PDB file of C-alpha atoms in Angstrom:
ATOM      1  CA  UNK A 248       0.041  -0.304  -0.007  1.00 91.00           C
ATOM      2  CA  UNK A 249       1.400   3.582  -1.023  1.00 95.00           C
ATOM      3  CA  UNK A 250      -0.033   6.708   0.558  1.00 96.00           C
ATOM      4  CA  UNK A 251       0.882   9.260  -1.075  1.00 97.00           C
ATOM      5  CA  UNK A 252       0.040  12.989   0.430  1.00 97.00           C
ATOM      6  CA  UNK A 253       0.590  16.244  -1.394  1.00 97.00           C
ATOM      7  CA  UNK A 254       1.575  18.856   1.236  1.00 97.00           C
ATOM      8  CA  UNK A 255       2.404  22.429   1.899  1.00 98.00           C
ATOM      9  CA  UNK A 256       4.427  23.072   5.646  1.00 98.00           C
ATOM     10  CA  UNK A 257       2.761  26.327   6.060  1.00 97.00           C
ATOM     11  CA  UNK A 258      -0.908  25.001   5.939  1.00 96.00           C
ATOM     12  CA  UNK A 259      -2.673  24.644   8.794  1.00 95.00           C
ATOM     13  CA  UNK A 260      -4.560  21.882   7.280  1.00 93.00           C
ATOM     14  CA  UNK A 261      -1.560  19.799   6.581  1.00 96.00           C
ATOM     15  CA  UNK A 262      -0.597  20.722  10.138  1.00 96.00           C
ATOM     16  CA  UNK A 263      -3.831  19.169  11.387  1.00 94.00           C
ATOM     17  CA  UNK A 264      -3.593  15.954   9.663  1.00 95.00           C
ATOM     18  CA  UNK A 265       0.025  15.176  10.667  1.00 95.00           C
ATOM     19  CA  UNK A 266      -0.936  13.453  13.951  1.00 95.00           C
ATOM     20  CA  UNK A 267      -3.969  11.581  12.154  1.00 94.00           C
ATOM     21  CA  UNK A 268      -1.145  10.078   9.665  1.00 95.00           C
ATOM     22  CA  UNK A 269       1.178   9.184  12.501  1.00 94.00           C
ATOM     23  CA  UNK A 270      -1.675   6.895  13.680  1.00 94.00           C
ATOM     24  CA  UNK A 271      -2.190   5.926  10.380  1.00 94.00           C
ATOM     25  CA  UNK A 272       1.243   4.738  10.003  1.00 93.00           C
ATOM     26  CA  UNK A 273       1.544   3.663  13.218  1.00 94.00           C
ATOM     27  CA  UNK A 274      -1.550   0.874  12.705  1.00 93.00           C
ATOM     28  CA  UNK A 275      -0.508   0.087   9.625  1.00 92.00           C
ATOM     29  CA  UNK A 276       3.540   0.275   9.879  1.00 88.00           C
ATOM     30  CA  UNK A 277       4.553  -2.645   7.459  1.00 89.00           C
ATOM     31  CA  UNK A 278       2.022  -2.614   5.322  1.00 91.00           C
ATOM     32  CA  UNK A 279       2.297   1.042   4.082  1.00 94.00           C
ATOM     33  CA  UNK A 280       4.588   3.423   2.440  1.00 96.00           C
ATOM     34  CA  UNK A 281       4.155   6.953   3.064  1.00 96.00           C
ATOM     35  CA  UNK A 282       5.215   9.575   0.411  1.00 97.00           C
ATOM     36  CA  UNK A 283       5.289  13.178   1.040  1.00 98.00           C
ATOM     37  CA  UNK A 284       5.581  15.624  -2.349  1.00 98.00           C
ATOM     38  CA  UNK A 285       5.445  19.155  -1.945  1.00 98.00           C
ATOM     39  CA  UNK A 286       2.509  21.609  -3.170  1.00 98.00           C
ATOM     40  CA  UNK A 287       3.537  25.112  -1.559  1.00 97.00           C
ATOM     41  CA  UNK A 288       1.218  27.377  -2.303  1.00 96.00           C
ATOM     42  CA  UNK A 289       3.729  30.400  -1.969  1.00 96.00           C
ATOM     43  CA  UNK A 290       1.427  33.306  -2.512  1.00 95.00           C
ATOM     44  CA  UNK A 291      -0.249  32.700   0.726  1.00 94.00           C
ATOM     45  CA  UNK A 292       2.143  31.014   2.837  1.00 96.00           C
ATOM     46  CA  UNK A 293       5.553  33.026   2.036  1.00 96.00           C
ATOM     47  CA  UNK A 294       7.548  30.531   3.971  1.00 98.00           C
ATOM     48  CA  UNK A 295       6.132  27.141   2.357  1.00 98.00           C
ATOM     49  CA  UNK A 296       8.498  27.370  -0.331  1.00 98.00           C
ATOM     50  CA  UNK A 297      11.877  27.053   1.686  1.00 98.00           C
ATOM     51  CA  UNK A 298      10.415  24.808   3.888  1.00 98.00           C
ATOM     52  CA  UNK A 299       9.831  22.283   1.042  1.00 98.00           C
ATOM     53  CA  UNK A 300      13.549  23.079  -0.203  1.00 98.00           C
ATOM     54  CA  UNK A 301      14.744  22.551   3.840  1.00 98.00           C
ATOM     55  CA  UNK A 302      12.922  19.186   4.116  1.00 98.00           C
ATOM     56  CA  UNK A 303      14.830  18.334   0.628  1.00 98.00           C
ATOM     57  CA  UNK A 304      18.006  19.218   2.025  1.00 98.00           C
ATOM     58  CA  UNK A 305      17.891  17.363   5.156  1.00 98.00           C
ATOM     59  CA  UNK A 306      16.536  14.464   2.535  1.00 98.00           C
ATOM     60  CA  UNK A 307      19.750  14.637   0.880  1.00 97.00           C
ATOM     61  CA  UNK A 308      21.540  14.336   4.116  1.00 97.00           C
ATOM     62  CA  UNK A 309      19.810  10.840   4.927  1.00 98.00           C
ATOM     63  CA  UNK A 310      17.237  12.933   7.475  1.00 98.00           C
ATOM     64  CA  UNK A 311      14.108  14.058   4.924  1.00 98.00           C
ATOM     65  CA  UNK A 312      11.355  12.471   7.596  1.00 98.00           C
ATOM     66  CA  UNK A 313      13.197  14.048  10.482  1.00 98.00           C
ATOM     67  CA  UNK A 314      12.870  17.039   9.130  1.00 98.00           C
ATOM     68  CA  UNK A 315       9.482  17.024   7.871  1.00 98.00           C
ATOM     69  CA  UNK A 316       8.735  15.960  11.711  1.00 98.00           C
ATOM     70  CA  UNK A 317      10.151  19.154  12.954  1.00 98.00           C
ATOM     71  CA  UNK A 318       8.647  21.866  10.124  1.00 98.00           C
ATOM     72  CA  UNK A 319       5.346  20.497  11.206  1.00 98.00           C
ATOM     73  CA  UNK A 320       6.030  20.468  14.714  1.00 97.00           C
ATOM     74  CA  UNK A 321       6.935  24.119  14.242  1.00 98.00           C
ATOM     75  CA  UNK A 322       4.797  25.012  12.051  1.00 97.00           C
ATOM     76  CA  UNK A 323       3.575  28.299  13.715  1.00 96.00           C
ATOM     77  CA  UNK A 324       6.615  29.631  13.855  1.00 97.00           C
ATOM     78  CA  UNK A 325       8.245  28.971  10.627  1.00 98.00           C
ATOM     79  CA  UNK A 326      10.897  30.917   9.341  1.00 98.00           C
ATOM     80  CA  UNK A 327      14.490  30.334   7.188  1.00 97.00           C
ATOM     81  CA  UNK A 328      16.127  31.614  10.560  1.00 98.00           C
ATOM     82  CA  UNK A 329      14.201  28.833  12.560  1.00 98.00           C
ATOM     83  CA  UNK A 330      14.897  26.185   9.622  1.00 98.00           C
ATOM     84  CA  UNK A 331      18.368  27.014  10.108  1.00 98.00           C
ATOM     85  CA  UNK A 332      17.851  26.178  13.711  1.00 98.00           C
ATOM     86  CA  UNK A 333      16.491  22.955  13.065  1.00 98.00           C
ATOM     87  CA  UNK A 334      19.148  22.094  10.619  1.00 98.00           C
ATOM     88  CA  UNK A 335      21.457  22.612  13.494  1.00 98.00           C
ATOM     89  CA  UNK A 336      19.793  20.422  15.796  1.00 98.00           C
ATOM     90  CA  UNK A 337      19.562  17.819  13.260  1.00 98.00           C
ATOM     91  CA  UNK A 338      23.439  17.903  13.647  1.00 98.00           C
ATOM     92  CA  UNK A 339      22.981  19.199   9.618  1.00 98.00           C
ATOM     93  CA  UNK A 340      25.171  22.146   8.151  1.00 98.00           C
ATOM     94  CA  UNK A 341      23.566  25.192   8.400  1.00 98.00           C
ATOM     95  CA  UNK A 342      26.253  26.527   6.188  1.00 98.00           C
ATOM     96  CA  UNK A 343      25.051  23.979   3.175  1.00 98.00           C
ATOM     97  CA  UNK A 344      21.377  24.416   3.979  1.00 98.00           C
ATOM     98  CA  UNK A 345      21.893  28.790   3.304  1.00 98.00           C
ATOM     99  CA  UNK A 346      23.715  27.953   0.650  1.00 98.00           C
ATOM    100  CA  UNK A 347      21.196  25.345  -0.769  1.00 98.00           C
ATOM    101  CA  UNK A 348      18.106  28.180  -0.103  1.00 98.00           C
ATOM    102  CA  UNK A 349      20.262  30.889  -1.618  1.00 98.00           C
ATOM    103  CA  UNK A 350      21.063  29.181  -4.758  1.00 98.00           C
ATOM    104  CA  UNK A 351      18.120  27.215  -5.180  1.00 98.00           C
ATOM    105  CA  UNK A 352      19.663  23.901  -5.483  1.00 98.00           C
ATOM    106  CA  UNK A 353      15.901  21.754  -4.367  1.00 98.00           C
ATOM    107  CA  UNK A 354      14.125  24.243  -6.156  1.00 98.00           C
ATOM    108  CA  UNK A 355      13.416  22.175  -8.986  1.00 97.00           C
ATOM    109  CA  UNK A 356      12.491  19.013  -7.260  1.00 98.00           C
ATOM    110  CA  UNK A 357       9.690  21.311  -5.596  1.00 98.00           C
ATOM    111  CA  UNK A 358       8.481  22.828  -8.499  1.00 96.00           C
ATOM    112  CA  UNK A 359       8.693  19.452 -10.114  1.00 97.00           C
ATOM    113  CA  UNK A 360       6.259  18.170  -7.408  1.00 98.00           C
ATOM    114  CA  UNK A 361       3.995  20.820  -7.542  1.00 97.00           C
ATOM    115  CA  UNK A 362       3.897  20.426 -11.575  1.00 95.00           C
ATOM    116  CA  UNK A 363       2.785  16.371 -11.430  1.00 96.00           C
ATOM    117  CA  UNK A 364       0.284  17.256  -8.477  1.00 97.00           C
ATOM    118  CA  UNK A 365      -1.529  19.493 -10.675  1.00 96.00           C
ATOM    119  CA  UNK A 366      -1.294  16.886 -13.494  1.00 95.00           C
ATOM    120  CA  UNK A 367      -2.763  14.062 -11.351  1.00 96.00           C
ATOM    121  CA  UNK A 368      -5.519  16.347 -10.096  1.00 95.00           C
ATOM    122  CA  UNK A 369      -4.273  17.700  -6.591  1.00 95.00           C
ATOM    123  CA  UNK A 370      -6.589  20.307  -5.670  1.00 91.00           C
ATOM    124  CA  UNK A 371      -5.415  21.598  -2.553  1.00 91.00           C
ATOM    125  CA  UNK A 372      -3.627  20.610   0.544  1.00 94.00           C
ATOM    126  CA  UNK A 373      -3.304  17.986   1.869  1.00 94.00           C
ATOM    127  CA  UNK A 374      -4.523  16.451  -1.059  1.00 95.00           C
ATOM    128  CA  UNK A 375      -3.632  12.494  -0.601  1.00 96.00           C
ATOM    129  CA  UNK A 376      -3.512   9.306  -2.900  1.00 97.00           C
ATOM    130  CA  UNK A 377      -4.549   5.899  -2.053  1.00 95.00           C
ATOM    131  CA  UNK A 378      -2.316   3.410  -4.815  1.00 94.00           C
ATOM    132  CA  UNK A 379      -3.082   6.144  -7.389  1.00 95.00           C
ATOM    133  CA  UNK A 380      -6.386   7.011  -6.483  1.00 94.00           C
ATOM    134  CA  UNK A 381      -7.311  10.501  -5.253  1.00 93.00           C
ATOM    135  CA  UNK A 382      -8.970   9.947  -1.769  1.00 93.00           C
ATOM    136  CA  UNK A 383     -12.132  11.885  -1.612  1.00 87.00           C
ATOM    137  CA  UNK A 384     -13.763  11.828   1.722  1.00 82.00           C
ATOM    138  CA  UNK A 385     -16.249  14.123   3.483  1.00 77.00           C
ATOM    139  CA  UNK A 386     -14.390  13.077   6.735  1.00 80.00           C
ATOM    140  CA  UNK A 387     -11.370  14.380   5.370  1.00 83.00           C
ATOM    141  CA  UNK A 388      -8.017  12.788   7.070  1.00 88.00           C
ATOM    142  CA  UNK A 389     -10.156  11.303   9.549  1.00 88.00           C
ATOM    143  CA  UNK A 390     -11.803   8.685   7.359  1.00 90.00           C
ATOM    144  CA  UNK A 391      -7.898   7.523   5.854  1.00 92.00           C
ATOM    145  CA  UNK A 392      -7.593   4.716   8.183  1.00 90.00           C
ATOM    146  CA  UNK A 393     -10.844   3.378   6.867  1.00 91.00           C
ATOM    147  CA  UNK A 394     -10.499   3.786   3.376  1.00 91.00           C
ATOM    148  CA  UNK A 395      -6.899   2.009   3.325  1.00 91.00           C
ATOM    149  CA  UNK A 396      -8.307  -0.794   5.433  1.00 89.00           C
ATOM    150  CA  UNK A 397     -10.969  -1.145   2.964  1.00 89.00           C
ATOM    151  CA  UNK A 398      -8.805  -1.414   0.233  1.00 87.00           C
ATOM    152  CA  UNK A 399      -6.542  -3.885   2.127  1.00 85.00           C
ATOM    153  CA  UNK A 400      -9.530  -6.377   2.593  1.00 85.00           C
ATOM    154  CA  UNK A 401     -10.098  -5.894  -0.962  1.00 84.00           C
ATOM    155  CA  UNK A 402      -6.880  -7.251  -1.726  1.00 78.00           C
ATOM    156  CA  UNK A 403      -6.644  -9.451   0.406  1.00 68.00           C
ATOM    157  CA  UNK A 404      -9.416 -11.525  -0.586  1.00 56.00           C
TER     158      UNK A 404
ATOM    159  CA  UNK B 220     -30.797  20.424 -14.024  1.00 61.00           C
ATOM    160  CA  UNK B 221     -30.093  21.547 -16.911  1.00 76.00           C
ATOM    161  CA  UNK B 222     -26.450  20.869 -18.531  1.00 93.00           C
ATOM    162  CA  UNK B 223     -23.873  23.575 -18.745  1.00 97.00           C
ATOM    163  CA  UNK B 224     -22.958  24.933 -22.430  1.00 97.00           C
ATOM    164  CA  UNK B 225     -20.640  22.442 -24.039  1.00 97.00           C
ATOM    165  CA  UNK B 226     -18.205  22.137 -26.181  1.00 97.00           C
ATOM    166  CA  UNK B 227     -19.057  23.791 -29.825  1.00 97.00           C
ATOM    167  CA  UNK B 228     -21.466  26.311 -28.358  1.00 98.00           C
ATOM    168  CA  UNK B 229     -20.460  29.858 -29.224  1.00 98.00           C
ATOM    169  CA  UNK B 230     -19.483  31.347 -25.445  1.00 98.00           C
ATOM    170  CA  UNK B 231     -22.175  33.806 -24.833  1.00 98.00           C
ATOM    171  CA  UNK B 232     -20.438  37.492 -24.417  1.00 98.00           C
ATOM    172  CA  UNK B 233     -20.511  39.505 -21.087  1.00 98.00           C
ATOM    173  CA  UNK B 234     -19.324  42.624 -19.710  1.00 98.00           C
ATOM    174  CA  UNK B 235     -18.856  42.420 -15.813  1.00 98.00           C
ATOM    175  CA  UNK B 236     -17.110  44.538 -13.074  1.00 98.00           C
ATOM    176  CA  UNK B 237     -13.907  43.520 -12.308  1.00 96.00           C
ATOM    177  CA  UNK B 238     -13.326  46.434  -9.696  1.00 95.00           C
ATOM    178  CA  UNK B 239     -15.583  48.645  -8.118  1.00 94.00           C
ATOM    179  CA  UNK B 240     -14.699  51.134 -11.405  1.00 95.00           C
ATOM    180  CA  UNK B 241     -13.981  49.196 -14.500  1.00 97.00           C
ATOM    181  CA  UNK B 242     -15.418  46.569 -16.245  1.00 97.00           C
ATOM    182  CA  UNK B 243     -13.814  43.997 -18.871  1.00 98.00           C
ATOM    183  CA  UNK B 244     -15.958  41.959 -22.122  1.00 98.00           C
ATOM    184  CA  UNK B 245     -15.150  38.577 -23.075  1.00 98.00           C
ATOM    185  CA  UNK B 246     -15.009  40.074 -26.546  1.00 97.00           C
ATOM    186  CA  UNK B 247     -11.759  42.031 -25.555  1.00 97.00           C
ATOM    187  CA  UNK B 248     -10.325  38.826 -25.575  1.00 96.00           C
ATOM    188  CA  UNK B 249     -11.302  37.735 -28.768  1.00 95.00           C
ATOM    189  CA  UNK B 250      -7.986  36.152 -30.899  1.00 95.00           C
ATOM    190  CA  UNK B 251      -6.865  34.918 -27.308  1.00 96.00           C
ATOM    191  CA  UNK B 252      -8.198  31.764 -25.360  1.00 97.00           C
ATOM    192  CA  UNK B 253     -10.120  32.111 -22.205  1.00 98.00           C
ATOM    193  CA  UNK B 254     -10.012  29.423 -19.362  1.00 98.00           C
ATOM    194  CA  UNK B 255     -13.651  30.740 -18.022  1.00 98.00           C
ATOM    195  CA  UNK B 256     -13.870  29.423 -13.876  1.00 98.00           C
ATOM    196  CA  UNK B 257     -17.080  30.006 -12.379  1.00 98.00           C
ATOM    197  CA  UNK B 258     -17.352  29.244  -8.272  1.00 97.00           C
ATOM    198  CA  UNK B 259     -19.574  30.006  -5.505  1.00 96.00           C
ATOM    199  CA  UNK B 260     -18.278  32.296  -3.240  1.00 95.00           C
ATOM    200  CA  UNK B 261     -15.237  33.956  -2.021  1.00 96.00           C
ATOM    201  CA  UNK B 262     -13.534  33.039   1.123  1.00 93.00           C
ATOM    202  CA  UNK B 263     -13.905  29.162   1.324  1.00 84.00           C
ATOM    203  CA  UNK B 264     -11.828  27.968   4.429  1.00 78.00           C
ATOM    204  CA  UNK B 265      -9.567  26.557   2.918  1.00 78.00           C
ATOM    205  CA  UNK B 266      -5.706  26.874   1.986  1.00 79.00           C
ATOM    206  CA  UNK B 267      -6.208  25.463  -1.550  1.00 85.00           C
ATOM    207  CA  UNK B 268      -9.115  27.110  -2.920  1.00 91.00           C
ATOM    208  CA  UNK B 269     -10.263  27.478  -5.972  1.00 95.00           C
ATOM    209  CA  UNK B 270      -9.342  30.222  -7.444  1.00 96.00           C
ATOM    210  CA  UNK B 271      -5.986  30.570  -5.292  1.00 95.00           C
ATOM    211  CA  UNK B 272      -4.929  27.106  -6.339  1.00 95.00           C
ATOM    212  CA  UNK B 273      -5.609  28.665  -9.996  1.00 97.00           C
ATOM    213  CA  UNK B 274      -3.218  31.659  -9.224  1.00 97.00           C
ATOM    214  CA  UNK B 275      -0.202  29.309  -8.246  1.00 96.00           C
ATOM    215  CA  UNK B 276      -0.936  27.582 -11.807  1.00 95.00           C
ATOM    216  CA  UNK B 277      -1.292  30.644 -13.888  1.00 96.00           C
ATOM    217  CA  UNK B 278       2.066  30.248 -15.522  1.00 93.00           C
ATOM    218  CA  UNK B 279       1.065  26.979 -17.096  1.00 93.00           C
ATOM    219  CA  UNK B 280      -2.310  28.503 -18.753  1.00 96.00           C
ATOM    220  CA  UNK B 281      -0.049  31.696 -20.080  1.00 95.00           C
ATOM    221  CA  UNK B 282       2.434  28.886 -21.580  1.00 93.00           C
ATOM    222  CA  UNK B 283      -0.835  27.686 -23.526  1.00 95.00           C
ATOM    223  CA  UNK B 284      -1.848  31.324 -24.744  1.00 95.00           C
ATOM    224  CA  UNK B 285      -4.896  31.248 -21.992  1.00 97.00           C
ATOM    225  CA  UNK B 286      -5.900  33.940 -20.094  1.00 97.00           C
ATOM    226  CA  UNK B 287      -7.724  33.025 -16.571  1.00 98.00           C
ATOM    227  CA  UNK B 288     -10.954  34.727 -15.532  1.00 98.00           C
ATOM    228  CA  UNK B 289     -13.031  33.952 -12.082  1.00 98.00           C
ATOM    229  CA  UNK B 290     -16.493  34.940 -11.967  1.00 98.00           C
ATOM    230  CA  UNK B 291     -18.735  34.511  -8.967  1.00 98.00           C
ATOM    231  CA  UNK B 292     -21.938  36.641  -7.472  1.00 98.00           C
ATOM    232  CA  UNK B 293     -19.593  38.501  -5.417  1.00 98.00           C
ATOM    233  CA  UNK B 294     -19.748  41.933  -5.461  1.00 98.00           C
ATOM    234  CA  UNK B 295     -16.472  43.766  -6.731  1.00 97.00           C
ATOM    235  CA  UNK B 296     -15.358  45.118  -3.265  1.00 98.00           C
ATOM    236  CA  UNK B 297     -15.766  41.706  -2.325  1.00 98.00           C
ATOM    237  CA  UNK B 298     -13.524  40.634  -4.603  1.00 98.00           C
ATOM    238  CA  UNK B 299     -11.214  42.880  -4.384  1.00 97.00           C
ATOM    239  CA  UNK B 300     -10.180  41.923  -0.951  1.00 97.00           C
ATOM    240  CA  UNK B 301     -10.354  38.607  -1.393  1.00 97.00           C
ATOM    241  CA  UNK B 302      -8.085  39.290  -4.261  1.00 97.00           C
ATOM    242  CA  UNK B 303      -5.930  41.015  -2.285  1.00 97.00           C
ATOM    243  CA  UNK B 304      -5.561  38.542   0.754  1.00 95.00           C
ATOM    244  CA  UNK B 305      -5.141  35.673  -1.602  1.00 95.00           C
ATOM    245  CA  UNK B 306      -2.835  37.663  -3.693  1.00 96.00           C
ATOM    246  CA  UNK B 307      -4.321  37.011  -6.731  1.00 97.00           C
ATOM    247  CA  UNK B 308      -3.009  37.781 -10.098  1.00 97.00           C
ATOM    248  CA  UNK B 309      -5.852  37.591 -13.017  1.00 98.00           C
ATOM    249  CA  UNK B 310      -8.967  38.955 -12.861  1.00 97.00           C
ATOM    250  CA  UNK B 311     -12.243  38.160 -10.802  1.00 98.00           C
ATOM    251  CA  UNK B 312     -15.575  39.339 -12.173  1.00 98.00           C
ATOM    252  CA  UNK B 313     -18.612  40.278 -10.503  1.00 98.00           C
ATOM    253  CA  UNK B 314     -21.786  38.648 -12.082  1.00 98.00           C
ATOM    254  CA  UNK B 315     -23.743  40.451  -9.127  1.00 98.00           C
ATOM    255  CA  UNK B 316     -26.028  42.747 -11.172  1.00 96.00           C
ATOM    256  CA  UNK B 317     -28.503  41.503 -12.720  1.00 97.00           C
ATOM    257  CA  UNK B 318     -27.287  38.644 -10.244  1.00 98.00           C
ATOM    258  CA  UNK B 319     -26.047  35.603 -11.968  1.00 98.00           C
ATOM    259  CA  UNK B 320     -27.185  36.265 -15.163  1.00 98.00           C
ATOM    260  CA  UNK B 321     -24.168  35.695 -16.694  1.00 98.00           C
ATOM    261  CA  UNK B 322     -23.825  32.359 -14.914  1.00 98.00           C
ATOM    262  CA  UNK B 323     -27.166  31.605 -16.232  1.00 98.00           C
ATOM    263  CA  UNK B 324     -26.521  32.126 -19.852  1.00 98.00           C
ATOM    264  CA  UNK B 325     -23.569  29.314 -19.418  1.00 98.00           C
ATOM    265  CA  UNK B 326     -26.490  27.278 -17.681  1.00 98.00           C
ATOM    266  CA  UNK B 327     -24.007  27.397 -14.763  1.00 98.00           C
ATOM    267  CA  UNK B 328     -26.258  29.208 -11.842  1.00 98.00           C
ATOM    268  CA  UNK B 329     -27.357  27.372  -9.113  1.00 96.00           C
ATOM    269  CA  UNK B 330     -31.322  28.941  -8.408  1.00 96.00           C
ATOM    270  CA  UNK B 331     -31.807  27.278  -5.080  1.00 95.00           C
ATOM    271  CA  UNK B 332     -28.542  28.620  -3.333  1.00 95.00           C
ATOM    272  CA  UNK B 333     -28.298  31.800  -5.707  1.00 96.00           C
ATOM    273  CA  UNK B 334     -24.473  30.857  -6.244  1.00 97.00           C
ATOM    274  CA  UNK B 335     -22.889  29.914  -9.956  1.00 97.00           C
ATOM    275  CA  UNK B 336     -21.810  26.000 -10.070  1.00 96.00           C
ATOM    276  CA  UNK B 337     -18.592  25.049  -9.892  1.00 96.00           C
ATOM    277  CA  UNK B 338     -17.996  25.337 -13.602  1.00 97.00           C
ATOM    278  CA  UNK B 339     -15.015  25.371 -15.797  1.00 98.00           C
ATOM    279  CA  UNK B 340     -15.127  26.896 -19.475  1.00 98.00           C
ATOM    280  CA  UNK B 341     -12.247  26.493 -21.983  1.00 98.00           C
ATOM    281  CA  UNK B 342     -13.091  29.069 -24.905  1.00 98.00           C
ATOM    282  CA  UNK B 343     -10.768  29.346 -28.164  1.00 97.00           C
ATOM    283  CA  UNK B 344      -9.364  31.902 -29.979  1.00 96.00           C
ATOM    284  CA  UNK B 345     -12.765  32.172 -32.262  1.00 96.00           C
ATOM    285  CA  UNK B 346     -15.062  32.376 -28.793  1.00 97.00           C
ATOM    286  CA  UNK B 347     -15.963  28.753 -29.567  1.00 97.00           C
ATOM    287  CA  UNK B 348     -16.440  26.606 -25.765  1.00 98.00           C
ATOM    288  CA  UNK B 349     -13.489  23.901 -26.692  1.00 98.00           C
ATOM    289  CA  UNK B 350     -14.338  22.060 -23.349  1.00 98.00           C
ATOM    290  CA  UNK B 351     -16.769  22.424 -20.390  1.00 98.00           C
ATOM    291  CA  UNK B 352     -16.663  21.179 -16.789  1.00 98.00           C
ATOM    292  CA  UNK B 353     -19.314  20.719 -13.675  1.00 97.00           C
ATOM    293  CA  UNK B 354     -17.912  19.710 -10.483  1.00 94.00           C
ATOM    294  CA  UNK B 355     -20.241  18.911  -7.791  1.00 91.00           C
ATOM    295  CA  UNK B 356     -20.496  21.979  -5.670  1.00 86.00           C
ATOM    296  CA  UNK B 357     -18.015  20.925  -2.956  1.00 85.00           C
ATOM    297  CA  UNK B 358     -15.375  19.699  -4.892  1.00 88.00           C
ATOM    298  CA  UNK B 359     -12.486  21.708  -5.922  1.00 91.00           C
ATOM    299  CA  UNK B 360     -12.141  20.397  -9.829  1.00 94.00           C
ATOM    300  CA  UNK B 361      -8.268  21.625  -9.935  1.00 94.00           C
ATOM    301  CA  UNK B 362      -6.443  22.027 -12.927  1.00 96.00           C
ATOM    302  CA  UNK B 363      -5.961  19.097 -14.724  1.00 96.00           C
ATOM    303  CA  UNK B 364      -9.213  19.130 -16.685  1.00 97.00           C
ATOM    304  CA  UNK B 365      -8.522  22.586 -17.899  1.00 98.00           C
ATOM    305  CA  UNK B 366      -4.866  21.953 -18.656  1.00 97.00           C
ATOM    306  CA  UNK B 367      -5.570  18.564 -20.625  1.00 96.00           C
ATOM    307  CA  UNK B 368      -8.366  20.933 -22.716  1.00 97.00           C
ATOM    308  CA  UNK B 369      -5.646  23.414 -23.690  1.00 97.00           C
ATOM    309  CA  UNK B 370      -2.949  20.485 -24.584  1.00 95.00           C
ATOM    310  CA  UNK B 371      -5.642  19.442 -26.662  1.00 95.00           C
ATOM    311  CA  UNK B 372      -6.153  22.657 -28.619  1.00 94.00           C
ATOM    312  CA  UNK B 373      -3.755  23.352 -32.151  1.00 90.00           C
ATOM    313  CA  UNK B 374      -0.441  24.804 -30.746  1.00 80.00           C
ATOM    314  CA  UNK B 375      -0.921  28.919 -31.326  1.00 69.00           C
ATOM    315  CA  UNK B 376       1.442  30.476 -33.460  1.00 59.00           C
ATOM    316  CA  UNK B 377       2.831  32.326 -30.773  1.00 52.00           C
ATOM    317  CA  UNK B 378       3.792  29.901 -27.805  1.00 48.00           C
ATOM    318  CA  UNK B 379       4.751  33.006 -25.472  1.00 48.00           C
ATOM    319  CA  UNK B 380       1.318  33.567 -23.713  1.00 46.00           C
ATOM    320  CA  UNK B 381       2.854  36.481 -21.471  1.00 46.00           C
ATOM    321  CA  UNK B 382       1.247  40.041 -21.647  1.00 43.00           C
ATOM    322  CA  UNK B 383       1.120  40.356 -25.605  1.00 44.00           C
ATOM    323  CA  UNK B 384      -2.540  41.864 -25.187  1.00 44.00           C
ATOM    324  CA  UNK B 385      -3.488  40.813 -21.577  1.00 46.00           C
ATOM    325  CA  UNK B 386      -4.566  42.860 -19.649  1.00 45.00           C
ATOM    326  CA  UNK B 387      -2.725  43.045 -15.854  1.00 46.00           C
ATOM    327  CA  UNK B 388      -6.078  44.151 -13.797  1.00 46.00           C
ATOM    328  CA  UNK B 389      -4.479  43.789  -9.883  1.00 42.00           C
TER     329      UNK B 389
END
């Protein structure tokens, strides 16, 4: 099972979805692969672009998910100085992060995620895909567990 | 419920307010492609609301030589505040008086709620509807359908859809 989330580190709805996704991950642990793709709405969330690039920078050093969690945990006070502090706390080179942000080293990767999302029918954040199919539910993120359950049942028969 | 205007129909012309003191007509876009996005109301309480999402995809629309216009029954002052808040870079038209008249002309008006449908129209250079789609009112239709439709149109002579003949109404 693959769960893809298109999200934005500055989107409050993505922030609110975090604990739910963590519960889903804990519950399905080995049966579920989580993929996060960047969909920063930079016009309304000025820090979402640098945050996505910071996560990618950490990913380049094998620490994507640690940075991902740290960014969401600090969602209400996102800023570039804070991102640099988070990098430092993960023992990543703050100089290298500053350079990566300044040169847009990961900007292309973030843009490619965004463009791919648009073509796949992402219509806001967070948007989820379960095994490639867009998940739409009036219960939003809270129905994810149930939807994955249903699919697992269907596939194990 | 009648179906919204379909592919092949002439797109009804209109003249509507884009700001409290400026109007815009569809005929002004003759020779250009237009993406017309009807939506129920400004200020939906989500980050990725339809207009906000399209705002981030504008460069894609322009790459296909298409101009985006949003339309709802909200008044021009409301649109102005909404566009500022969401930092929109395209025009929002006010289908305010007579209320919903333009939405009705595209068969994209919901009488019971008194708002426009979530209905999308891609209009070609000749003013003919090339593609249309009505989304369930609660579902933001995204942009993939629009982009597929634009991709299906014959290539334009001038691939750079920027600025030429487009009006910047910010």
